[in-house]
CSV table of C-alpha atoms in Angstrom, one decimal:
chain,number,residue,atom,x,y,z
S,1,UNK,CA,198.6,45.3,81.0
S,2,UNK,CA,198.9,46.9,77.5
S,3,UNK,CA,201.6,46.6,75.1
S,4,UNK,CA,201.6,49.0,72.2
S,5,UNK,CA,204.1,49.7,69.5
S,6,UNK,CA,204.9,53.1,68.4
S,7,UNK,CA,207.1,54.6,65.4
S,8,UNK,CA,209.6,56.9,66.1
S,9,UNK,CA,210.3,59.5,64.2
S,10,UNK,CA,212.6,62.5,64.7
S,11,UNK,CA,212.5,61.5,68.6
S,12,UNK,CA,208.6,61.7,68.9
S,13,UNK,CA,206.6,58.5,69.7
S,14,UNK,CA,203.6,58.0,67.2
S,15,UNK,CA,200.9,56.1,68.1
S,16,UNK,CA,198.0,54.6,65.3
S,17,UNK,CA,195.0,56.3,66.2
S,18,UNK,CA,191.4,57.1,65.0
S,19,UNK,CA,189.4,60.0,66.0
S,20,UNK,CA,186.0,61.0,64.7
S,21,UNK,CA,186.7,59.2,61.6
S,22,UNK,CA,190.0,59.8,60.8
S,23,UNK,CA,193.0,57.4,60.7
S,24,UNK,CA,196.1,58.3,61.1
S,25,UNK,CA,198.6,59.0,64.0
S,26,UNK,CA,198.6,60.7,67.1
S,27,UNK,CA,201.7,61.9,69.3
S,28,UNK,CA,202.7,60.1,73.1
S,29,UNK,CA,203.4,63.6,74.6
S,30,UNK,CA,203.6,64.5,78.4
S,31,UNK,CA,204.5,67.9,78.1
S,32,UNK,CA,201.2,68.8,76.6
S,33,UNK,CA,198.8,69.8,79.4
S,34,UNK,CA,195.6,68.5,77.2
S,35,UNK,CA,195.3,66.2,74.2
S,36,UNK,CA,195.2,68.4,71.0
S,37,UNK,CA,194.0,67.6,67.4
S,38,UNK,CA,195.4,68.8,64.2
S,39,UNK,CA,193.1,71.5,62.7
S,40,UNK,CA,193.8,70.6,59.1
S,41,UNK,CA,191.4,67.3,59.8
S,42,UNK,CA,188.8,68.2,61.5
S,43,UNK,CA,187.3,71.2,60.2
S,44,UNK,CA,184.2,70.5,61.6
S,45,UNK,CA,185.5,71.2,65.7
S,46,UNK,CA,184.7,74.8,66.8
S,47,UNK,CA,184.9,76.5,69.5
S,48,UNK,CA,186.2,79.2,72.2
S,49,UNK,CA,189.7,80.9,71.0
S,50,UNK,CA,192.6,80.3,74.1
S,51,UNK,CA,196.0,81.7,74.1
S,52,UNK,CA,198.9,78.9,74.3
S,53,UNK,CA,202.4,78.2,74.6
S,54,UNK,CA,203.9,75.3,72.5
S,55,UNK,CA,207.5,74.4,72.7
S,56,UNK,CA,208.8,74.4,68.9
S,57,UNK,CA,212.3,75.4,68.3
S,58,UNK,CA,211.8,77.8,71.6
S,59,UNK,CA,209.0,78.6,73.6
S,60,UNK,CA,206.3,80.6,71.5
S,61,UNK,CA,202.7,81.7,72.4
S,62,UNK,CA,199.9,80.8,69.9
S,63,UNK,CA,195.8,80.6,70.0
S,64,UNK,CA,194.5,77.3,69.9
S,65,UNK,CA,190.1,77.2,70.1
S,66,UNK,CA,188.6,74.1,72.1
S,67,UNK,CA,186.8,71.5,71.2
S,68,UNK,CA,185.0,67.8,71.8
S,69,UNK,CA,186.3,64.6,70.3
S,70,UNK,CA,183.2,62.5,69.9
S,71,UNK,CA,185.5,59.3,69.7
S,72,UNK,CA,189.6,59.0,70.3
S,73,UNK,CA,191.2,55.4,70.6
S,74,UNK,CA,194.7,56.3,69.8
S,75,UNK,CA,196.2,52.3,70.2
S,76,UNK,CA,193.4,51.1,72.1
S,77,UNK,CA,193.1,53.9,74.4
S,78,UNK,CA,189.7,54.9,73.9
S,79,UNK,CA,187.8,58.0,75.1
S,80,UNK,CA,184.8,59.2,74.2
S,81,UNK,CA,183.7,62.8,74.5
S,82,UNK,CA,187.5,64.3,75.3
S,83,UNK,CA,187.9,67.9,75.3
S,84,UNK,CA,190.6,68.8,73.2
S,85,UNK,CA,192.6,71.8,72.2
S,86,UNK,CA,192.1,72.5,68.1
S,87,UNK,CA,195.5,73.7,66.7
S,88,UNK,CA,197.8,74.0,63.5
S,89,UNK,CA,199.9,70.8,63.9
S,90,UNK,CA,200.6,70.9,60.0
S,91,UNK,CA,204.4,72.2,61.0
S,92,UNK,CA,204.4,68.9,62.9
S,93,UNK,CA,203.0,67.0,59.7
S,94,UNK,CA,205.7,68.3,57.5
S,95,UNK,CA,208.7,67.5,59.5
S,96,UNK,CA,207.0,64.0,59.9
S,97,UNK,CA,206.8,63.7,56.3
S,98,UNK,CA,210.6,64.4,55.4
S,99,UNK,CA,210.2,60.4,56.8
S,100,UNK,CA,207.4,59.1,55.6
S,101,UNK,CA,205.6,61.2,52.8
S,102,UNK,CA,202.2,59.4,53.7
S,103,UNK,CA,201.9,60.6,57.3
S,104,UNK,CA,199.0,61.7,58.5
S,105,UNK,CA,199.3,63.7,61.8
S,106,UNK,CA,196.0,63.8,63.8
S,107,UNK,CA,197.2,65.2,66.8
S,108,UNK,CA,199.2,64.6,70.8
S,109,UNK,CA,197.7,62.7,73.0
S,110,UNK,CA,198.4,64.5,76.5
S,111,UNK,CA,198.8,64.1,79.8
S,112,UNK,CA,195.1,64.2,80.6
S,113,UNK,CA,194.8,60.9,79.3
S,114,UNK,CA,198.2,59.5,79.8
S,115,UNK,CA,198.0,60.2,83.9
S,116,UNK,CA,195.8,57.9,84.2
S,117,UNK,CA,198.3,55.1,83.7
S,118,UNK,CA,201.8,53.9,84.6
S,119,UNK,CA,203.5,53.9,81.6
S,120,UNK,CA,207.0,51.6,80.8
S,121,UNK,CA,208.8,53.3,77.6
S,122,UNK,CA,211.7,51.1,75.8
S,123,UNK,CA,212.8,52.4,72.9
S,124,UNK,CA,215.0,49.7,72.1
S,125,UNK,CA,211.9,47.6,71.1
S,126,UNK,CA,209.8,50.7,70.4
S,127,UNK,CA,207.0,49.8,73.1
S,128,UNK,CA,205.0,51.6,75.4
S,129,UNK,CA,203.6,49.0,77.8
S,130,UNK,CA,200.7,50.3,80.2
S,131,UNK,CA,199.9,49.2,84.1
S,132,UNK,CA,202.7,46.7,84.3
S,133,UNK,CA,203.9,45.8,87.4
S,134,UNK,CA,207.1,47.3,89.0
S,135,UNK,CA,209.6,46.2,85.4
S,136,UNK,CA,212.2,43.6,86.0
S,137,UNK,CA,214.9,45.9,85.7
S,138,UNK,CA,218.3,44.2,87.4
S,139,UNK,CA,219.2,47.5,88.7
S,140,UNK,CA,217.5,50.5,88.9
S,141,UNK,CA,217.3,54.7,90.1
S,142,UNK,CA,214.3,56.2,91.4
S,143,UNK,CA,213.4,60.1,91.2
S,144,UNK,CA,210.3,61.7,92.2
S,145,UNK,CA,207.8,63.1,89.9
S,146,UNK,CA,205.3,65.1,91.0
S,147,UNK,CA,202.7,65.8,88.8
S,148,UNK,CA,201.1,69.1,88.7
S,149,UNK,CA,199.4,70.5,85.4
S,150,UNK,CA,203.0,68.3,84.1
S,151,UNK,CA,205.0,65.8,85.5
S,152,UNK,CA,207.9,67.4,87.0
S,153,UNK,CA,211.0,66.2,88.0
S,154,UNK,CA,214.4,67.0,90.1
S,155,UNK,CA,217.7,67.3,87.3
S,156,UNK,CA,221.0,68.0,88.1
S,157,UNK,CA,223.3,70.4,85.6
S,158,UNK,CA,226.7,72.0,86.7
S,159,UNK,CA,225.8,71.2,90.5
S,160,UNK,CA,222.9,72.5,90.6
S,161,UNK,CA,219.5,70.7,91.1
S,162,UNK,CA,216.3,72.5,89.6
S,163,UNK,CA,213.2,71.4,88.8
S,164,UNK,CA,212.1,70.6,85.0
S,165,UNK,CA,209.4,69.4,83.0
S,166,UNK,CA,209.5,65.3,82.0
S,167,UNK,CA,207.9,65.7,78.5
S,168,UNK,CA,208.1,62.3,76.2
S,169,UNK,CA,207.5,64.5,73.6
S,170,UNK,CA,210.5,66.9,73.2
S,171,UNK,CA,213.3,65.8,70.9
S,172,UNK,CA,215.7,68.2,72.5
S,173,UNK,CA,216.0,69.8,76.2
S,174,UNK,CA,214.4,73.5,76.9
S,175,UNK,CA,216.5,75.8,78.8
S,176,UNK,CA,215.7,79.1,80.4
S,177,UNK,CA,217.5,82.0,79.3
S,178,UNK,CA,219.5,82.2,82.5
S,179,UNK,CA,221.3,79.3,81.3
S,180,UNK,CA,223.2,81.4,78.8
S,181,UNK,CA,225.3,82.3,81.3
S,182,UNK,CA,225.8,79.4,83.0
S,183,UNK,CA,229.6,78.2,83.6
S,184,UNK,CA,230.3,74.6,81.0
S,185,UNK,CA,227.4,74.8,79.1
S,186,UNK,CA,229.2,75.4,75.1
S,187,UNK,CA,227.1,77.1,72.5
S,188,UNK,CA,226.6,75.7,69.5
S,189,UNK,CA,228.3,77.5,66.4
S,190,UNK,CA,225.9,79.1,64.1
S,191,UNK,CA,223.1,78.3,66.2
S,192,UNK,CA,223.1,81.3,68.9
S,193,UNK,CA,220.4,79.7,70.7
S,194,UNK,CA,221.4,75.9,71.0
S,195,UNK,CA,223.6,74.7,73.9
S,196,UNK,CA,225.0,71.7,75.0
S,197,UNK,CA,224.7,70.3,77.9
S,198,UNK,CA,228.3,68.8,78.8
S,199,UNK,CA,226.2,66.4,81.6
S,200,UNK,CA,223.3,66.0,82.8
S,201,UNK,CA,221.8,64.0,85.9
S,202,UNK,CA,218.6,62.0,86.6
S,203,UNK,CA,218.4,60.1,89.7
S,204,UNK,CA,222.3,60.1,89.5
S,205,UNK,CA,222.4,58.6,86.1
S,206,UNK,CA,224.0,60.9,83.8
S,207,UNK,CA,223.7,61.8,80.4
S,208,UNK,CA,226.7,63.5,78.5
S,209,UNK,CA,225.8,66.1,75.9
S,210,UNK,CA,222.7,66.8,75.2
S,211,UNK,CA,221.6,69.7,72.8
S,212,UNK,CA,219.4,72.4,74.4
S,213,UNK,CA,217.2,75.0,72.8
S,214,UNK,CA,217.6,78.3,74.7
S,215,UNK,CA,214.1,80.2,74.8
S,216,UNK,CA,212.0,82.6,77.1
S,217,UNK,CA,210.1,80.1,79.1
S,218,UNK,CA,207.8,82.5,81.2
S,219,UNK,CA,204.5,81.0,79.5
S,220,UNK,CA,205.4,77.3,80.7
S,221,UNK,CA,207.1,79.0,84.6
S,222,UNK,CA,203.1,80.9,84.3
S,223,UNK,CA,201.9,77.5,84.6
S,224,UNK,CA,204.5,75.2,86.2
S,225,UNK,CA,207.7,76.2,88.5
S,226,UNK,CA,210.3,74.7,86.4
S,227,UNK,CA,213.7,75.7,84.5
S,228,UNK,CA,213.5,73.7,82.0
S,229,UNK,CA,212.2,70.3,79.6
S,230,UNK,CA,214.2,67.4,79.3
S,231,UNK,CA,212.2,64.7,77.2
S,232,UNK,CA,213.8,62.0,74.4
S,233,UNK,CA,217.5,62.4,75.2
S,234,UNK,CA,217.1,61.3,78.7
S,235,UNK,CA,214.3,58.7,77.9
S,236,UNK,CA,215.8,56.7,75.3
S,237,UNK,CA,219.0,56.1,77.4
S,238,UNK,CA,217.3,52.9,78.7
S,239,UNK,CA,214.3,51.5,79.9
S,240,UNK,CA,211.8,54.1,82.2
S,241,UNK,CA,208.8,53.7,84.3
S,242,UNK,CA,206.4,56.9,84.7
S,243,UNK,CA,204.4,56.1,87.8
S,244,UNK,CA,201.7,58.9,87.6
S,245,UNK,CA,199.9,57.6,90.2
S,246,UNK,CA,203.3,56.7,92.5
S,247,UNK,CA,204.3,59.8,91.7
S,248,UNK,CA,207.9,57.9,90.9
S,249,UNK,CA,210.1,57.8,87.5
S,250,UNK,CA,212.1,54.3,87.6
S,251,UNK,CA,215.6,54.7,85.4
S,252,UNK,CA,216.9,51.1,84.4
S,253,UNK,CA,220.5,51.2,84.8
């Protein structure tokens, strides 16, 4: 068992990390397929050019080249060796820095490395605690996560249940555009591609009102059947358990 503490800023978890030299921070993200490094810090990384999607304010397709970390121990997770995606993370950086001016954003730490554990998030106490055993919770709801190239699990809006991606690192939910149309949900004024989400089901735990980006997720469905990414909002609600190796997400209630 590992206890770590993480920051959290703007609903992302940020772990301390070092790789290849550098110090600085790196992101707890299961929505990203394979650990990715900021370009701006390590120049030296080259390799093959790949097309992308990354989920910023909408779904939008980019080229990111990959690469080798030599050495990665992002909170005592160490790796040596890691393939990683090279990308410009300095949008990330900049938002981070609206916080704290001294951030330095290294990169996401995917769910290559992260499946490899069961992972118990509280944000209350802002800890990530790895291989526990089954958490003490008094009461609890279970839902199935399967994990394909993402962890993916069952969510219930309006009545209907649909499949959506369980990423720790998206602030907001990602909706398909067919959810434009979709009876309750209430746009948000000025903003004609945020929703919100009058509820929202888990396991049978809901969560009331939660913002949604509306985008054209093809790239992620070309990857993964889902319609959608529900991430933070649902996450920091309580205490979770992501059993990757279960296959299981545990909901404190």
């Amino acid at each position: 068992m590992q206890t770590i503490a993480f920051r959290l800023i703007k609903g992302i978890m940020l772990l301390p990390a070092t790789a290849d030299g550098q110090e600085g921070y790196f992101a707890f993200d299961t929505g990203a397929m394979q650990t990715a490094v900021n370009r701006a810090y390590f120049p030296e990384l080259q390799g093959d050019t790949i097309e992308i999607a990354k989920f910023t304010e909408g779904v939008k397709k980019t080229n990111a080249e990959e690469g080798m970390l030599t050495t990665l121990n992002v909170a005592g997770i160490a790796r040596e060796q890691l393939p990683v995606l090279l990308m410009d993370l300095m949008y990330v950086e900049k938002e981070l820095k609206t916080v704290d001016p001294e951030i330095r954003f290294l990169g996401t730490m995917g769910i290559d490395v992260i499946r490899d554990y069961t992972v118990l998030l509280d944000y209350e106490k802002q800890e990530i605690v790895l291989d526990t055993e089954v958490p003490d919770f008094a009461a609890q709801r279970e839902a199935h996560m399967r994990l394909e190239k993402l962890p993916i699990i069952p969510v219930e809006i309006g009545g209907e249940t649909m499949d959506f991606v369980l990423d720790t690192g998206a602030s907001v939910c990602l909706l398909g555009e067919r959810f434009r149309t979709m009876p309750g949900l209430t746009p948000v004024p000025d903003m004609p591609n945020v929703m919100t989400i009058p509820e929202l089901k888990v396991a049978g735990m809901p969560y009331a009102n939660l913002t949604a980006v509306l985008s054209d997720i093809t790239p992620i469905q070309k990857k993964v059947p889902v319609e959608g990414v529900v991430g933070y909002q649902v996450l920091s609600a309580q205490r979770s358990m992501l059993d990757f190796r279960g296959q299981w997400l545990l909901l404190e209630e």
